[in-house]
Short mmCIF file of C-alpha atoms and ligand atoms in Angstrom, two decimals:
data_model
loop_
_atom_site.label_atom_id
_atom_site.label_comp_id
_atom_site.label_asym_id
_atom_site.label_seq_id
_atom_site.Cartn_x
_atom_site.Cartn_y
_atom_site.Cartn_z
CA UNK A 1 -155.92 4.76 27.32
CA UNK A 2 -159.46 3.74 28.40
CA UNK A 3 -161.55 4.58 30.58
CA UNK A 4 -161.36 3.48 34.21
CA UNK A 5 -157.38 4.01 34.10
CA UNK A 6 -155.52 4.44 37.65
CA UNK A 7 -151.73 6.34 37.64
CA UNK A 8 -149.25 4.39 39.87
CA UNK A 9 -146.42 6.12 40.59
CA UNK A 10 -142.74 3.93 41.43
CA UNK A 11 -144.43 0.74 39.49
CA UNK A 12 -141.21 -0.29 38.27
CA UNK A 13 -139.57 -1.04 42.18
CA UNK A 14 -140.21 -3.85 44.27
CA UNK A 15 -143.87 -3.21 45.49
CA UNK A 16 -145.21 -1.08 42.61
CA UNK A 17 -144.19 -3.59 40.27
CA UNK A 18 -145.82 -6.21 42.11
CA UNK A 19 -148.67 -4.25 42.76
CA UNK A 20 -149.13 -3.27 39.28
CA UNK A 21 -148.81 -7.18 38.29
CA UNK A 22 -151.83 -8.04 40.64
CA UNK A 23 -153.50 -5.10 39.67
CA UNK A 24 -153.78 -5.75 35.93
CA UNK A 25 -154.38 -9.71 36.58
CA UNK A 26 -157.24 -9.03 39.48
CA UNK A 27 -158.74 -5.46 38.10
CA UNK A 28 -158.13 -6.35 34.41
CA UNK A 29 -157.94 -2.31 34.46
CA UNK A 30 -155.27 -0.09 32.78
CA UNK A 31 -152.37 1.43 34.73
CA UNK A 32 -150.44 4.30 33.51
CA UNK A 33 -146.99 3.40 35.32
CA UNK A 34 -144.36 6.52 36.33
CA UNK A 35 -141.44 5.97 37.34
CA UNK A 36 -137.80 7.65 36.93
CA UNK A 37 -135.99 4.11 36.65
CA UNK A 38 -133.78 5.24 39.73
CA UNK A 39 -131.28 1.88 40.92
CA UNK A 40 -134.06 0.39 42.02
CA UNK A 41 -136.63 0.63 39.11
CA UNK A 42 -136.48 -2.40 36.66
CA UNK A 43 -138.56 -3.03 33.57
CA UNK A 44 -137.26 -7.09 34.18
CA UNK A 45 -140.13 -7.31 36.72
CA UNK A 46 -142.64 -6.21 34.32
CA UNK A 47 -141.55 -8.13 31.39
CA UNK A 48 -144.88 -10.46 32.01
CA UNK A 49 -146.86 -7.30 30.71
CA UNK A 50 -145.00 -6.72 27.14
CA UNK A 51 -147.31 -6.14 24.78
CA UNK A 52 -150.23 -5.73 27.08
CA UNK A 53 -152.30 -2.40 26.24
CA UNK A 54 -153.38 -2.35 29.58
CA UNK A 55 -150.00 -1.14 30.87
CA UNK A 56 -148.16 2.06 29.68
CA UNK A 57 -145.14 3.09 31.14
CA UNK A 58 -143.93 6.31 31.18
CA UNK A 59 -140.14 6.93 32.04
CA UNK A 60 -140.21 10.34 34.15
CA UNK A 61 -139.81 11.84 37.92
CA UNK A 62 -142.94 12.88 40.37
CA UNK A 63 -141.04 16.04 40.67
CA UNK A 64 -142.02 17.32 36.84
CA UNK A 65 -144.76 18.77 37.17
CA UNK A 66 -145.35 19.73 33.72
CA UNK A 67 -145.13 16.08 32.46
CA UNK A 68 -147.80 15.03 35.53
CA UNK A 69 -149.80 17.52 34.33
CA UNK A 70 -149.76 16.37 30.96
CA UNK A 71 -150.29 12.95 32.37
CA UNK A 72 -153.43 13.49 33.94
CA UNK A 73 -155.01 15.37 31.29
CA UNK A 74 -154.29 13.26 29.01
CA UNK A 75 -155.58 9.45 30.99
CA UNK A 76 -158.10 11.12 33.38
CA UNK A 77 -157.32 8.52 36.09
CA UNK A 78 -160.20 7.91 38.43
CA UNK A 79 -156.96 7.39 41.06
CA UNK A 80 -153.45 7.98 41.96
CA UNK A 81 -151.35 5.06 43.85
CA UNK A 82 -147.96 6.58 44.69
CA UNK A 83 -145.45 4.19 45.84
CA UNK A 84 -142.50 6.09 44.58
CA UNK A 85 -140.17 6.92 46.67
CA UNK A 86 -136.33 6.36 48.00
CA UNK A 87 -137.01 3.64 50.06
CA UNK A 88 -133.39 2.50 51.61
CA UNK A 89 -132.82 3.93 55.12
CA UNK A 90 -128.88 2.81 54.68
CA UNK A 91 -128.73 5.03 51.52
CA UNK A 92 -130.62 7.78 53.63
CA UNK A 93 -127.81 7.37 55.99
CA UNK A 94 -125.02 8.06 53.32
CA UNK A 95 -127.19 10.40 51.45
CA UNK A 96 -130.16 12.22 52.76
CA UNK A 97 -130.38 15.01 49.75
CA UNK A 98 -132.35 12.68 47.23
CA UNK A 99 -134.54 11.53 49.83
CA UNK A 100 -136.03 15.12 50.28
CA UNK A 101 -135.99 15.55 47.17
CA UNK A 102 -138.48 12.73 45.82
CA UNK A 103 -140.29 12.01 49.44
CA UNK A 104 -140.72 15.67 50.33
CA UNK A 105 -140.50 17.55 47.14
CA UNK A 106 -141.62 14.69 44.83
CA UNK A 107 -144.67 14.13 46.91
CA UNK A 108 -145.50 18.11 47.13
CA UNK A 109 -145.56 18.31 42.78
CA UNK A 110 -147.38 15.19 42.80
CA UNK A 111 -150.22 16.59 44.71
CA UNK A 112 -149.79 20.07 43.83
CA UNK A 113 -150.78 18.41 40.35
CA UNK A 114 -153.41 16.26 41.48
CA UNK A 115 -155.15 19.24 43.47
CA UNK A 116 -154.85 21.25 40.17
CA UNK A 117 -156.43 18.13 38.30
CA UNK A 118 -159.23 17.06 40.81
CA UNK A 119 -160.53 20.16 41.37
CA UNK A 120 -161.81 20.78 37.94
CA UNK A 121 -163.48 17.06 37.86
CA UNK A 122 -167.06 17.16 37.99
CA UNK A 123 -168.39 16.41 41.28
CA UNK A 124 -169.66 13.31 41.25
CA UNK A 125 -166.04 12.49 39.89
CA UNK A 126 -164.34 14.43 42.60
CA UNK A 127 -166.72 12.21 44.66
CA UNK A 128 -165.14 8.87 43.44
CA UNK A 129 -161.26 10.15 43.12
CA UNK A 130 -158.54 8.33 45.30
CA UNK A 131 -155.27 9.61 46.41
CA UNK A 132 -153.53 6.24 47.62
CA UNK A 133 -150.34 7.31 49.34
CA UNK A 134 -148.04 4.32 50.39
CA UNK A 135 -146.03 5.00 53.67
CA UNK A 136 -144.53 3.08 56.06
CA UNK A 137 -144.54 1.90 60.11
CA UNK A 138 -141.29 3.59 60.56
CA UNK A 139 -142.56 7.18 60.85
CA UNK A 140 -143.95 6.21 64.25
CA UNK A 141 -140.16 5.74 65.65
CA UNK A 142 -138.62 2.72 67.97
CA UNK A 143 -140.70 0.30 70.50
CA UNK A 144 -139.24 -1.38 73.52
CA UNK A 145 -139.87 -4.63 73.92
CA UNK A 146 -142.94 -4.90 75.61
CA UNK A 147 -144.58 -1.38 74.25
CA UNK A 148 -148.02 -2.06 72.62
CA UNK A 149 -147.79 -2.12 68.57
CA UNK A 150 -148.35 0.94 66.79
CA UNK A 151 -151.55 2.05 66.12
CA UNK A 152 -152.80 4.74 63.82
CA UNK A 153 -153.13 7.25 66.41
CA UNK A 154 -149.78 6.76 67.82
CA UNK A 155 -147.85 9.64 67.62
CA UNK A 156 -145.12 9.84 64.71
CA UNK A 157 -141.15 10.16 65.81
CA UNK A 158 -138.79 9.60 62.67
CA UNK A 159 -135.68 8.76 63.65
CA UNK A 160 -133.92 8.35 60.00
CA UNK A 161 -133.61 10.69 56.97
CA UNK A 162 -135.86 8.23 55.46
CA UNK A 163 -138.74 7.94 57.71
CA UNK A 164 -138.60 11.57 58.53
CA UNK A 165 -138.77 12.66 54.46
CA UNK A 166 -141.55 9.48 54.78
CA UNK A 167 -143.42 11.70 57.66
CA UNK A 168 -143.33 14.40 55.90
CA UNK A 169 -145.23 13.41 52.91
CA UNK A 170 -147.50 11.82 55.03
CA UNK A 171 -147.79 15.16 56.77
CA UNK A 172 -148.25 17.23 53.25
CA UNK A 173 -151.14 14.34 52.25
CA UNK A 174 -152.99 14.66 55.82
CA UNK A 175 -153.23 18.64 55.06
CA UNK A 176 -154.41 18.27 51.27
CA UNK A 177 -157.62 16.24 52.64
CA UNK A 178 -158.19 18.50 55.67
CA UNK A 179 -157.72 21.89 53.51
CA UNK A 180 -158.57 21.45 50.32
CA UNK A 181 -160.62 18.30 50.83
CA UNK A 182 -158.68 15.66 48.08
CA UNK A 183 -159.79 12.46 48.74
CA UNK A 184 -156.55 11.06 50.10
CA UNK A 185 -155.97 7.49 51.70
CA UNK A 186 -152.43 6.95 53.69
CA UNK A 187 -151.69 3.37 54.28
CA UNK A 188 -148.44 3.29 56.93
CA UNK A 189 -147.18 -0.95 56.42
CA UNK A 190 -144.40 -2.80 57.79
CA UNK A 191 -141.44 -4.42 56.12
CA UNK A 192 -142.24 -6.32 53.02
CA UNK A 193 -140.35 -9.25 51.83
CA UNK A 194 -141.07 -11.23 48.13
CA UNK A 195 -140.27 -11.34 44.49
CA UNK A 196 -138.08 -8.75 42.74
CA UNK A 197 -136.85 -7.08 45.83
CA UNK A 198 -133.74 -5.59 45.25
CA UNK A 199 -130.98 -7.02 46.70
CA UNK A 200 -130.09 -3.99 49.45
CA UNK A 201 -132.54 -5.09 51.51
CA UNK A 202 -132.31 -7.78 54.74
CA UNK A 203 -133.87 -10.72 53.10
CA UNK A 204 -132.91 -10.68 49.12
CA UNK A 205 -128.98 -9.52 50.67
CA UNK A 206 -128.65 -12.63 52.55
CA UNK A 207 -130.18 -15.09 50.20
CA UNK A 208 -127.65 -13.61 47.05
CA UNK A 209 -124.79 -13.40 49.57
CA UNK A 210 -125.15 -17.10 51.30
CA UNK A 211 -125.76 -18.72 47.40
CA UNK A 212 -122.56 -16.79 46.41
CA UNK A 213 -120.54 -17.98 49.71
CA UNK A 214 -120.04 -14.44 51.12
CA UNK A 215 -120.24 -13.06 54.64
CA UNK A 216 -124.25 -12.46 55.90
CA UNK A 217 -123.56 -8.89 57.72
CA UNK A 218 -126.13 -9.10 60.84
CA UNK A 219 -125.96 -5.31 62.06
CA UNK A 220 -125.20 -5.14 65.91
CA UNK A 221 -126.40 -7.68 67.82
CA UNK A 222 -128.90 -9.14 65.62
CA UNK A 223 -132.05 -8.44 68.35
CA UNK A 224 -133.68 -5.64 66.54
CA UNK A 225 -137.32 -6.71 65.27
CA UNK A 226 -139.40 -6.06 62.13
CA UNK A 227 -142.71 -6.88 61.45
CA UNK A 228 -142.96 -8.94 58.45
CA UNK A 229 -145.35 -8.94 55.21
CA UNK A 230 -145.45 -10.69 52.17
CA UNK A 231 -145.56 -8.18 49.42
CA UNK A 232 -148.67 -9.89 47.58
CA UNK A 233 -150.44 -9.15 51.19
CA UNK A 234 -149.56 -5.84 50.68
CA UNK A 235 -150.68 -5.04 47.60
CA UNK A 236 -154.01 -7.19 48.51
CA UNK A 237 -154.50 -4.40 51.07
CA UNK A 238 -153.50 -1.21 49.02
CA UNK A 239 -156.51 -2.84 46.86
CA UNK A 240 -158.56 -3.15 49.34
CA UNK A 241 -157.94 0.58 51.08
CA UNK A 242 -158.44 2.13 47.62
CA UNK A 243 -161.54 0.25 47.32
CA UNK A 244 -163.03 0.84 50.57
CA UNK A 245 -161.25 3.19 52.31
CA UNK A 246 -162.56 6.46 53.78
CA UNK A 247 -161.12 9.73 52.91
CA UNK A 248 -159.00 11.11 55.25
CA UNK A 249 -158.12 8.49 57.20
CA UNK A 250 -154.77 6.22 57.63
CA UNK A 251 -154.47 2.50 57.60
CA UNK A 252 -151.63 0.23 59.28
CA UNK A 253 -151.20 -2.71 57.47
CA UNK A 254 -149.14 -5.60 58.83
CA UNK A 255 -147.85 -9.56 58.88
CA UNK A 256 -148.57 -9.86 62.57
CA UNK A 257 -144.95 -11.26 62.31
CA UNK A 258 -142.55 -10.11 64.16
CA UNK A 259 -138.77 -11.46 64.25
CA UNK A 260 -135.30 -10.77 65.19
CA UNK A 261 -132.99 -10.09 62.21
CA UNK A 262 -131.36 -12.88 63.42
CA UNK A 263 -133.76 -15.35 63.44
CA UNK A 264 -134.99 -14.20 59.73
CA UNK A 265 -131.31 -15.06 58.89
CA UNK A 266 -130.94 -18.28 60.21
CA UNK A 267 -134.72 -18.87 58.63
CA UNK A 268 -132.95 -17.94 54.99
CA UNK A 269 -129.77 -20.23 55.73
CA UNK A 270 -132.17 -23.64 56.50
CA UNK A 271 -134.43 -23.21 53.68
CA UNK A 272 -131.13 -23.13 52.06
CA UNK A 273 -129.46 -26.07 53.27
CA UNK A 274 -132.15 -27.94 52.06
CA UNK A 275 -132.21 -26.13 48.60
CA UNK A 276 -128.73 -26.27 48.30
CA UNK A 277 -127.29 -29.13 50.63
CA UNK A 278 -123.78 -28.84 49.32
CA UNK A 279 -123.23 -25.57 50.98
CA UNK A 280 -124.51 -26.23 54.40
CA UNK A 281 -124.46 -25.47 57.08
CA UNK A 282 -124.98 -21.37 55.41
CA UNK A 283 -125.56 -19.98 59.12
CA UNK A 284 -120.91 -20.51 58.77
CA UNK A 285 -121.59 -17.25 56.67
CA UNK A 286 -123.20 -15.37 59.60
CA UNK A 287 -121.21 -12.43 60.41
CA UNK A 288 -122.04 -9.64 63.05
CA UNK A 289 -121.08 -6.19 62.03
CA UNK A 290 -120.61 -2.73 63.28
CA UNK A 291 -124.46 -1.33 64.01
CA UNK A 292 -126.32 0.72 61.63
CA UNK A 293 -126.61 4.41 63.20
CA UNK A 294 -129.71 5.02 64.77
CA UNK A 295 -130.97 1.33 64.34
CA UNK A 296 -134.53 1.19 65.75
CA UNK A 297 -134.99 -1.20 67.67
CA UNK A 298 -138.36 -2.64 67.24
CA UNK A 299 -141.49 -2.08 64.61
CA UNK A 300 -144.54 -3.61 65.14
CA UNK A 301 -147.92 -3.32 63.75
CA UNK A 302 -151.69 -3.16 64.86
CA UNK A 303 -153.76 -3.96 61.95
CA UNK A 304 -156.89 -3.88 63.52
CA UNK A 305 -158.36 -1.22 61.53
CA UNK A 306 -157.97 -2.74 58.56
CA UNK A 307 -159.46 -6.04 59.70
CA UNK A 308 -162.10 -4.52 61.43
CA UNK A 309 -163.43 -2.18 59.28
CA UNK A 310 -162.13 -3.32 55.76
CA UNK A 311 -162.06 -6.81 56.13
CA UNK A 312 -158.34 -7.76 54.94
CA UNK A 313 -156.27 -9.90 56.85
CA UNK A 314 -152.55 -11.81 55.24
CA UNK A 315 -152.98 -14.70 53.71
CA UNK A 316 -148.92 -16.25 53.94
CA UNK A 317 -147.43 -17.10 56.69
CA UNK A 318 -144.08 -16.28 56.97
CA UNK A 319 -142.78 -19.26 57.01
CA UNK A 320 -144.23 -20.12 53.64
CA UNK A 321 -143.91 -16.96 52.40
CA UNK A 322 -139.85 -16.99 53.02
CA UNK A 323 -139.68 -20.23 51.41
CA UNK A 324 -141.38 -18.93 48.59
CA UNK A 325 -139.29 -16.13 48.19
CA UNK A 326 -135.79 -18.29 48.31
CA UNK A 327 -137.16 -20.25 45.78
CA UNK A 328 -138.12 -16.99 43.69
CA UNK A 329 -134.72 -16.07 44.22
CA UNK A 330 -132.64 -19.47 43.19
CA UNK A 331 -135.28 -19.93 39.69
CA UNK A 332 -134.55 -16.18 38.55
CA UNK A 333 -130.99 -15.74 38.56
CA UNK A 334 -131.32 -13.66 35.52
CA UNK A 335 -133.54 -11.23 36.65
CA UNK A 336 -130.63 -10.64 40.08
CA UNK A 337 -128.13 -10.72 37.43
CA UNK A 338 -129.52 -8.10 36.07
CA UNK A 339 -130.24 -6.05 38.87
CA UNK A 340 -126.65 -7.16 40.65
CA UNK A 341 -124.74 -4.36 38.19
CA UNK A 342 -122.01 -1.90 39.00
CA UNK A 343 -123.90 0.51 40.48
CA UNK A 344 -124.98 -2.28 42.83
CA UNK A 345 -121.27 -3.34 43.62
CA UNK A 346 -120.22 0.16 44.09
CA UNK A 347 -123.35 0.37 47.24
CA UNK A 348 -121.80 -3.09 48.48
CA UNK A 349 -118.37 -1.55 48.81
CA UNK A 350 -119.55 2.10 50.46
CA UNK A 351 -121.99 0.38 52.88
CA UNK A 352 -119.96 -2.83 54.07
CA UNK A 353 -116.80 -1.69 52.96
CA UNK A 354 -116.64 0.23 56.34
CA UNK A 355 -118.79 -2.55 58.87
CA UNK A 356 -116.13 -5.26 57.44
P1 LIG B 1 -138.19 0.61 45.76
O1 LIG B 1 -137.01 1.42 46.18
O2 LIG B 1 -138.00 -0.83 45.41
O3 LIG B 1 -138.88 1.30 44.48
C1 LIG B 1 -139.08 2.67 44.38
C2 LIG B 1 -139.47 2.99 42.93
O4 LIG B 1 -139.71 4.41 42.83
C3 LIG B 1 -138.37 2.66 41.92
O5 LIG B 1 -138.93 2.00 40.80
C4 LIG B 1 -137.81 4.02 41.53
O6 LIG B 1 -137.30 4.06 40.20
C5 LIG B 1 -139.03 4.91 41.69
N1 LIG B 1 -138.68 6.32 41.95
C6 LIG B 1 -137.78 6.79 42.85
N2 LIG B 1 -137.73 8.14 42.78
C7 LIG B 1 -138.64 8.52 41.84
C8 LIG B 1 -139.06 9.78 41.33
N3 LIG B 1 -138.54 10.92 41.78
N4 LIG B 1 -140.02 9.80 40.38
C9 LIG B 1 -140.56 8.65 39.90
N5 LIG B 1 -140.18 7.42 40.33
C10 LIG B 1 -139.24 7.36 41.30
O7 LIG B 1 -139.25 0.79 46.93
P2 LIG B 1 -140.34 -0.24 47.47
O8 LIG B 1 -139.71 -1.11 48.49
O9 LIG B 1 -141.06 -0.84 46.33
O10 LIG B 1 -141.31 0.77 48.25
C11 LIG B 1 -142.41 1.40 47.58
C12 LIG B 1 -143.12 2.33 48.55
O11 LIG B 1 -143.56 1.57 49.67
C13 LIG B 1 -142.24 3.43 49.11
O12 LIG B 1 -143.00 4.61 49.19
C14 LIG B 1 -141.86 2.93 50.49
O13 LIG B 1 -141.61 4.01 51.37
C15 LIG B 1 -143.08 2.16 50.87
N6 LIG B 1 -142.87 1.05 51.81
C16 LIG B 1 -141.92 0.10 51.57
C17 LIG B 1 -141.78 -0.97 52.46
C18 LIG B 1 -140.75 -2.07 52.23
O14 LIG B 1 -140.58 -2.92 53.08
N7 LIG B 1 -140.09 -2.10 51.07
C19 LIG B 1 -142.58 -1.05 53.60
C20 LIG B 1 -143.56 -0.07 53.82
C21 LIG B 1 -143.70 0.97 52.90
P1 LIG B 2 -133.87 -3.33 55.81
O1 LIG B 2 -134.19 -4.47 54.91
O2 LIG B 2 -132.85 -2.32 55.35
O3 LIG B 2 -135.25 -2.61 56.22
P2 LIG B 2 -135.55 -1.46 57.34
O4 LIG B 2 -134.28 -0.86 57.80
O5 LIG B 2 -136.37 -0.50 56.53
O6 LIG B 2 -136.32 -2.15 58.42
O7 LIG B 2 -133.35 -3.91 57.18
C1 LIG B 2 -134.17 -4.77 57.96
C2 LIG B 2 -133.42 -5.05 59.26
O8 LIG B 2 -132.23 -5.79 58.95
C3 LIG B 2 -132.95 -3.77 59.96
O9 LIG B 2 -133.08 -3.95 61.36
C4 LIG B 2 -131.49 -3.66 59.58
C5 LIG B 2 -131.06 -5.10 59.40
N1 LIG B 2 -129.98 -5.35 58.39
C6 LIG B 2 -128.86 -6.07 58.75
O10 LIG B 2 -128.69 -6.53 59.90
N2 LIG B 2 -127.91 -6.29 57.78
C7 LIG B 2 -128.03 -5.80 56.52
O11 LIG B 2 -127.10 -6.01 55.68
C8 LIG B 2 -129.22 -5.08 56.17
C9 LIG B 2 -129.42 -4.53 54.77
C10 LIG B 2 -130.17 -4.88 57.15
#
């Protein structure tokens, strides 16, 4: 592969592949693309790039370190973006193991290999390397409602198997800059909603489940908050922090949108009256269900740093961008059909099987 070449690691989920998408159309550079093709990796939402030379995707786990070793030594990547990672805190709930594995112990190979790599780059190379590792606002714990919005200094408190195997690789990247000096970036981001997200997650579940004519299971009492993104703002600012961020330091990265699950689900069942008149009114389908365990409460994000000092800011709105994404959703049925497979049915049944 030529020269120039970045390694993005979980390019085949819902933000990698996106990323790597915007990447290749805005950069026009080659990506070498890892990824173990876990549930959520899908080829589908890189089928734009078949063909292209500029993409080469490599079927294997962060965790092999003999195949990331190869990797690098063979494409000489000038960076490494690593979104892979178990990414479901309801999966963490029911099954914590595989999150330590890839978060923690993923994570820990991956840079153990890029240390290994980077340190024998000539300087002025070692100068210019990137480690881009994407985390999330959930290490930082639960806000009440009128707490200030997290902030890059404030302190971290996991309170799922997720965010706390999230945290830790955070942790592990933090020390690899201080000790051994790698040029690492963390960017900590809200929740992201868009194209090919798989259909576990808040937004995609109710949009699949109100066009099918099946319950919408709000968790509790529907209050808790997120902070919403639209992924293509997202990737716009992983961009952005590789290109201009400084080594060493962490970046929040938020919609400055924050909303009730509730409201988000009454947002996807209006779109959808108008999209689909025939079914209305959707918000029928709402149904409240037992809690998740350990629900936080509230997210929110301060993404002052990055405006201030690196000049991004999101371009949708949610509105639009929520529109957008229902309409995504109702033009590639194929794509969900392909996604929406047994393994998929058999996660329906284990998680809402029990909150019926
Ligand atoms: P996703 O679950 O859709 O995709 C994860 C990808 O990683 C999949 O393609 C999967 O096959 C791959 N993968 C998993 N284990 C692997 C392993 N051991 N080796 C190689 N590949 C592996 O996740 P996503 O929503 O796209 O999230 C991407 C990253 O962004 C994650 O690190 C997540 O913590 C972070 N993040 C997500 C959100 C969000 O709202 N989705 C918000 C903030 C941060
Ligand atoms: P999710 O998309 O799983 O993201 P996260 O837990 O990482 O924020 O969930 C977003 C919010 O929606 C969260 O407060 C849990 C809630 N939720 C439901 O109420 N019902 C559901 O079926 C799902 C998947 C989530």
């Amino acid at each position: 592969m030529s020269a120039g070449a970045i390694l993005v690691t979980g390019g085949a989920g819902f933000i990698g592949a996106n990323f790597v998408l915007a990447w290749i159309a805005a950069e026009g550079a080659p990506v070498v693309n890892l990824d173990k093709l876990t549930y959520a990796g899908n080829l589908d939402s890189l089928a734009r790039l078949k063909g292209d030379t500029r993409h080469r995707f490599v079927k294997g786990d962060i965790g092999d370190r003999a195949l990331v070793a190869s990797l690098l030594r063979e494409h000489k990547p000038r960076a490494i973006v690593h979104f892979a990672a178990e990414s479901h805190v309801d999966r963490s709930i029911h099954g914590p193991a595989d999150f330590v594995q890839t978060n923690v112990m993923g994570s820990f190979a991956l840079l153990e290999e890029t240390r290994a790599y980077w340190s024998q780059l000539p300087s002025a190379e070692q100068d210019r390397f990137r480690f881009l590792h994407v985390s999330t606002d959930e290490v930082y714990g639960s806000l009440g409602p009128r707490d200030p919005a997290f902030t890059e200094e404030t302190p971290y408190a996991p309170n799922s198997p997720y965010s706390a195997s999230k945290a830790a690789s955070d942790h592990l990247v933090r020390s690899y800059h201080h000790t051994y000096g790698l040029p690492t970036v963390t960017t900590n981001c809200s929740n992201n909603y868009g194209p090919y997200q798989f259909p576990e997650k808040l937004i995609p579940l109710m949009i699949l489940n109100a066009l099918q004519r099946k319950p919408l299971p709000v968790y509790g009492d529907g209050r808790n908050v997120r902070d919403w993104l639209f992924v293509s703002d997202h990737c716009e600012a992983v961009r952005v922090a590789l290109a201009r961020g400084r080594p060493g330091e962490t970046y929040n990265i938020g919609g400055n949108a924050e909303k009730t699950n509730i409201d988000v689900v009454r947002a996807v069942c209006a779109i959808l009256d108008e999209l689909r008149p025939d079914a209305a009114p959707h918000e029928k389908l709402i149904s409240y269900v037992q809690d998740r365990p350990g629900h936080d409460r509230r997210y929110a994000i301060d993404a002052g740093k990055m405006r201030n000092e690196l000049g991004w800011a999101p371009r949708e709105r949610f509105d639009s961008g929520l529109r957008r994404t229902v309409e995504w959703y109702l033009d590639n049925m194929k794509w969900v059909d392909g996604v929406a497979s047994g393994e998929y049915r058999n996660w329906i049944d284990l998680n809402y099987g029990k909150r019926a």
